[in-house]
C-alpha positions as YAML, in Angstrom:
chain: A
units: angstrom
residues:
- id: 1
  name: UNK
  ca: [222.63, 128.69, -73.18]
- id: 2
  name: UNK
  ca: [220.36, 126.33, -71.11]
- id: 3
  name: UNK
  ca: [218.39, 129.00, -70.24]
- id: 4
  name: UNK
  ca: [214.38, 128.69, -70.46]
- id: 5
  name: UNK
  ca: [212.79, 131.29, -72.56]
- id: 6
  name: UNK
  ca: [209.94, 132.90, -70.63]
- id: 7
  name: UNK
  ca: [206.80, 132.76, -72.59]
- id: 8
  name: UNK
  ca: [203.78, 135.17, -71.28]
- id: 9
  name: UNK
  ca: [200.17, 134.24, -72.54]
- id: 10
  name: UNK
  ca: [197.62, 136.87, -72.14]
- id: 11
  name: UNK
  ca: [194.64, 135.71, -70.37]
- id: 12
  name: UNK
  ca: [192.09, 133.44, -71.97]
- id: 13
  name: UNK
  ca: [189.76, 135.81, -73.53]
- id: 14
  name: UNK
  ca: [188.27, 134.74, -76.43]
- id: 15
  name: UNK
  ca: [185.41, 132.66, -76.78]
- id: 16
  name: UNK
  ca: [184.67, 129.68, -79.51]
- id: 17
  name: UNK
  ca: [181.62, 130.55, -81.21]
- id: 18
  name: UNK
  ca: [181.15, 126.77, -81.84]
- id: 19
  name: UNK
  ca: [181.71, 125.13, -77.98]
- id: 20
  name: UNK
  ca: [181.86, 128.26, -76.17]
- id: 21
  name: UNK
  ca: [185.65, 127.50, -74.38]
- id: 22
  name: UNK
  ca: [188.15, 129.83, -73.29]
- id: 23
  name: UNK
  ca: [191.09, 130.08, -75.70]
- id: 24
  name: UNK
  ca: [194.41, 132.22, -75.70]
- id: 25
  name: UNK
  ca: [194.32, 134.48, -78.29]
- id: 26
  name: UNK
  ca: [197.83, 133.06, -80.13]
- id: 27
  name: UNK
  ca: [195.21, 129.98, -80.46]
- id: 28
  name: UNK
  ca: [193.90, 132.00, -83.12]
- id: 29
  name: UNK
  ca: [193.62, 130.75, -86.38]
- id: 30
  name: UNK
  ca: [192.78, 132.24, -89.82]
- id: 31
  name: UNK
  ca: [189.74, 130.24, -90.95]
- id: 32
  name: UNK
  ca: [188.22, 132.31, -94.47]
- id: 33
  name: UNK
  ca: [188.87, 136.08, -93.71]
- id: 34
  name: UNK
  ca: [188.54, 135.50, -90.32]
- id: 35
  name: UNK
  ca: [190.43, 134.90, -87.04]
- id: 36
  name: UNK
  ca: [188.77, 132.09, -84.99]
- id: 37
  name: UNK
  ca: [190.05, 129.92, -82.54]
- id: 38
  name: UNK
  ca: [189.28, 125.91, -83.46]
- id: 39
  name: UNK
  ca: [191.80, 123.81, -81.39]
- id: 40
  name: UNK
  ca: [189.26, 123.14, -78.89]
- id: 41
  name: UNK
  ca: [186.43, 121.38, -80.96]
- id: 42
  name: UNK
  ca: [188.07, 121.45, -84.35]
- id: 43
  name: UNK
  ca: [185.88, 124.41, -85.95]
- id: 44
  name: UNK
  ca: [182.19, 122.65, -84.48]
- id: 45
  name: UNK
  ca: [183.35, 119.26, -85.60]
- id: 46
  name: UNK
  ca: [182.93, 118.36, -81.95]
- id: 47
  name: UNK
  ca: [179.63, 118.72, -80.42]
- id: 48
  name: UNK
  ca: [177.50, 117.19, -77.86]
- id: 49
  name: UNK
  ca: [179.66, 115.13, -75.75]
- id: 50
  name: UNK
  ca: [178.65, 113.58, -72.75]
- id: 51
  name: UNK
  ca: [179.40, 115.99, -69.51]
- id: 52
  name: UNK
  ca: [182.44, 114.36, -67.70]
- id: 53
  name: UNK
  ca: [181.09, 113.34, -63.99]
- id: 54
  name: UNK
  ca: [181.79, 114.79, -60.94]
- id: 55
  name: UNK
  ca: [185.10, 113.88, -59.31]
- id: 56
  name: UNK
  ca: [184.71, 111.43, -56.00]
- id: 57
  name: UNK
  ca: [184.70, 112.76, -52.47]
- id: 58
  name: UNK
  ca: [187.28, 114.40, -50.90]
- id: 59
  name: UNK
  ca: [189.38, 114.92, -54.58]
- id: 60
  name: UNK
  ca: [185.96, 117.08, -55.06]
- id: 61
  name: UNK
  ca: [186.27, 119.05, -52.39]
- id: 62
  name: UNK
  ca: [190.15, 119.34, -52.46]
- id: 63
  name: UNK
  ca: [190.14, 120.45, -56.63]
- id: 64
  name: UNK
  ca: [187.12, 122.91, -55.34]
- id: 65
  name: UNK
  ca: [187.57, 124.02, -51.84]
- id: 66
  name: UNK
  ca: [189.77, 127.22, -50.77]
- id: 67
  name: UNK
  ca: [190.43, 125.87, -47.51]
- id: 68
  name: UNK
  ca: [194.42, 124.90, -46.43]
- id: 69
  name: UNK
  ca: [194.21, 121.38, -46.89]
- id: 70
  name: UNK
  ca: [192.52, 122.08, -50.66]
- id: 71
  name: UNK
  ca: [195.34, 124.81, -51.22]
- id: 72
  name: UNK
  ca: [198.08, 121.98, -49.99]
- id: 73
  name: UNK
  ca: [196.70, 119.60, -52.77]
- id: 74
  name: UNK
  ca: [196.53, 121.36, -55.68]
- id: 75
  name: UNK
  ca: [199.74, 122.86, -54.97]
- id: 76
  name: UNK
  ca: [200.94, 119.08, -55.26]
- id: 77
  name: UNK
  ca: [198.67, 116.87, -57.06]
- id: 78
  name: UNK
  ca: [201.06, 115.66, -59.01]
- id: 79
  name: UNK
  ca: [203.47, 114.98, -56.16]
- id: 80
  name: UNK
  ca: [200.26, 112.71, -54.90]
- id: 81
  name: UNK
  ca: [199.16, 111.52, -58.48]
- id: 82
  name: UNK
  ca: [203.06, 110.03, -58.86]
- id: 83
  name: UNK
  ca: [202.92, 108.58, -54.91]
- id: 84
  name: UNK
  ca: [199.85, 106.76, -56.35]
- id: 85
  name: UNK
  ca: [201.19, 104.76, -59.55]
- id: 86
  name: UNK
  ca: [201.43, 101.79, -60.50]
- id: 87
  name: UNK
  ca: [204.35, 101.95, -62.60]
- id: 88
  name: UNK
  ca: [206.46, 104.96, -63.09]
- id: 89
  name: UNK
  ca: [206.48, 106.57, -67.28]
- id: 90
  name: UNK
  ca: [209.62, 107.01, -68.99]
- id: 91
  name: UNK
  ca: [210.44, 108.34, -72.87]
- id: 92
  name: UNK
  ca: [212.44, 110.10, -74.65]
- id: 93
  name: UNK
  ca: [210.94, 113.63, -74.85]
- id: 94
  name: UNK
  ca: [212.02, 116.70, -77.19]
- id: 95
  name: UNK
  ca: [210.48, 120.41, -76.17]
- id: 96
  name: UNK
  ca: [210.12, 122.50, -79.42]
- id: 97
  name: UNK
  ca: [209.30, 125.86, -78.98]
- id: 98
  name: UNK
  ca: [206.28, 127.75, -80.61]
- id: 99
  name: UNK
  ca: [205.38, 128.60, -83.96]
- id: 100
  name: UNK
  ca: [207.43, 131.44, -85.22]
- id: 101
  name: UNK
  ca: [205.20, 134.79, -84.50]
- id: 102
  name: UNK
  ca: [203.52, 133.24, -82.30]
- id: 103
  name: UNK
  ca: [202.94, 133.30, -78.38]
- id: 104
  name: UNK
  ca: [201.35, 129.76, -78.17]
- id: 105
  name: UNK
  ca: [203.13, 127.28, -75.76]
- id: 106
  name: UNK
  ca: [205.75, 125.10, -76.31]
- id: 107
  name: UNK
  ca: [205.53, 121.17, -77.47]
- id: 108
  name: UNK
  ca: [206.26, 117.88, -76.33]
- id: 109
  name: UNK
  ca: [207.71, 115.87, -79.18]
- id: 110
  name: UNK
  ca: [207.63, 111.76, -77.54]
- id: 111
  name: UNK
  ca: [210.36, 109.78, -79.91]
- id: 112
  name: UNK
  ca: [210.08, 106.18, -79.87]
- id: 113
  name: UNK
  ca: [208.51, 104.12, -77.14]
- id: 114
  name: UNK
  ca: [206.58, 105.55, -74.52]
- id: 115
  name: UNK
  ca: [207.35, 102.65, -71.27]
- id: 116
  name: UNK
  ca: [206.72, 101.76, -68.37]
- id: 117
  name: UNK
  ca: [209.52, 101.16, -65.00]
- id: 118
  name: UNK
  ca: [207.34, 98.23, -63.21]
- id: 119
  name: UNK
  ca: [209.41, 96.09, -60.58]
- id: 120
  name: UNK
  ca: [208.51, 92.95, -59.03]
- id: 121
  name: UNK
  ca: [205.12, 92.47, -56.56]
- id: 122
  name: UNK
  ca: [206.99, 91.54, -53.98]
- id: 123
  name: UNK
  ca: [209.66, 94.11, -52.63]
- id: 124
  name: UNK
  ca: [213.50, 93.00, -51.92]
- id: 125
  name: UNK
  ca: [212.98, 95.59, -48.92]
- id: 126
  name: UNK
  ca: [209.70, 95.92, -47.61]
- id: 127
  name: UNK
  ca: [210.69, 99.56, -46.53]
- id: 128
  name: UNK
  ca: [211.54, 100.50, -49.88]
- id: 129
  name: UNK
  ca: [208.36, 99.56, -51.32]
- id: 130
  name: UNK
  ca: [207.22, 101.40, -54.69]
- id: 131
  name: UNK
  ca: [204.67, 101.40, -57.23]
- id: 132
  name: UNK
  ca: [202.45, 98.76, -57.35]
- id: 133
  name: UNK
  ca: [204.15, 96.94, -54.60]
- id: 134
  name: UNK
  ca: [202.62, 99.24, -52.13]
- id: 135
  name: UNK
  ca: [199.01, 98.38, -53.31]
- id: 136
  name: UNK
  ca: [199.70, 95.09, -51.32]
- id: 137
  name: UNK
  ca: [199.98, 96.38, -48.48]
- id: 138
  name: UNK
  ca: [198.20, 97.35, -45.72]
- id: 139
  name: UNK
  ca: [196.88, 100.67, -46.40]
- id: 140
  name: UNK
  ca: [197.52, 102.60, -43.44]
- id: 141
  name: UNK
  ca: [201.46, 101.60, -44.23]
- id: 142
  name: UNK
  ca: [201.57, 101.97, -48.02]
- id: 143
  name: UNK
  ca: [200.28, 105.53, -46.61]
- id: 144
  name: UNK
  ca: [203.27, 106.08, -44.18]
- id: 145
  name: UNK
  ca: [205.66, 104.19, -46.35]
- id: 146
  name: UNK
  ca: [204.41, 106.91, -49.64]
- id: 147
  name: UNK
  ca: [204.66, 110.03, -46.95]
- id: 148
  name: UNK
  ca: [207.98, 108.65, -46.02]
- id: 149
  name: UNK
  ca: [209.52, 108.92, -49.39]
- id: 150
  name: UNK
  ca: [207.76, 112.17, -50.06]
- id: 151
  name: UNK
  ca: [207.74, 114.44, -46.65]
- id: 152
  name: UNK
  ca: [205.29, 117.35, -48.67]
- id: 153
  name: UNK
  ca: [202.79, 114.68, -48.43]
- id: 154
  name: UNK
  ca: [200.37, 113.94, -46.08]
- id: 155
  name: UNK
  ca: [199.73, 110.96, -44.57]
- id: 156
  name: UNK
  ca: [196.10, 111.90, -43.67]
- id: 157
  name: UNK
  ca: [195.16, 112.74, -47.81]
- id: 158
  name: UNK
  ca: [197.34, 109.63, -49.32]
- id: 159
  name: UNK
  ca: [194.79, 107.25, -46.92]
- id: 160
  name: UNK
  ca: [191.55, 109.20, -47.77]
- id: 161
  name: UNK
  ca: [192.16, 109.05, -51.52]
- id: 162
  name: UNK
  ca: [193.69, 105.35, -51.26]
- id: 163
  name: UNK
  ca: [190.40, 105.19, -49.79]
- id: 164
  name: UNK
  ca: [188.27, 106.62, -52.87]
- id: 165
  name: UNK
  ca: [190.39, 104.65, -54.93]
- id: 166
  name: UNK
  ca: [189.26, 101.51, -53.37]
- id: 167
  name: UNK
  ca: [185.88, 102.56, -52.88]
- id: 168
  name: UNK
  ca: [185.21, 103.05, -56.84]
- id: 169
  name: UNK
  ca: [186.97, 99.95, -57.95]
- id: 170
  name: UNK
  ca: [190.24, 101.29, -58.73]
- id: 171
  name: UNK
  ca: [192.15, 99.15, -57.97]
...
């Protein structure tokens, strides 16, 4: 009864006539007598925004490259994104299913407060630093001690983007 249902998109293959993105075609709306797809800039509504910039050296080359180190990170970005929080995020989510009839994905419903688990700066057990508490440390260790509570990741790519993170002011 717990089971996941499988849900199969085709590929995205239809066009917006408006913004020109990809959509699935269960995005599909009826709009007049027509089908169209308009989640992705509400019907032309949205037009002309600023080009996001390019992502910081080495995330650049890991999001972009086909190389095993690049294949290693996207496979676990968000095992690294999570070794690299601040705080950890915690609420109380409900998964609806699709529309009826259709083959769009499923929905996170957040009910209540959406929080945030921050502990003290200073850690009871230095070796069981966390979070934030790991930003005050040196960074080859908050490195070791983040690889150490995660094995899939590597030292190596938690100091080069603790790196970029300090090099662009964050934090």
């Amino acid at each position: 009864d717990n089971m996941v249902e499988i849900l199969a998109l085709e590929g995205m293959t239809l066009k917006c006539c408006f913004c020109g993105a990809w959509n699935f075609p269960a995005e599909q709306v009826l709009s007049g007598n027509k089908k169209r797809v308009t989640l992705c800039c509400k019907g032309g509504k949205l037009q002309d925004l600023p080009a996001l910039p390019d992502a910081p050296e080495p995330l650049r080359t890991w999001l972009r490259g086909n190389d095993a180190t690049a294949k290693h990170f996207r496979q676990n970005v968000r095992r690294y994104n999570a070794a690299l929080s601040f705080v950890s995020f915690g609420a109380s989510v409900e998964i609806k299913s699709s529309t009826p009839g259709t083959q769009a994905p499923p929905v996170a419903i957040i009910h209540g407060a959406v929080y945030h688990h921050s502990h003290p700066l200073r850690a009871d057990d230095p070796a069981n630093a966390r979070f934030a508490q790991l930003y005050l440390y040196d960074a080859a260790e908050a490195s070791q001690l983040r690889s150490n509570k995660d094995h899939v990741l590597r030292v190596d790519l938690l100091s080069q983007l603790a790196e970029m993170l300090h090099a662009i002011g964050n934090p």
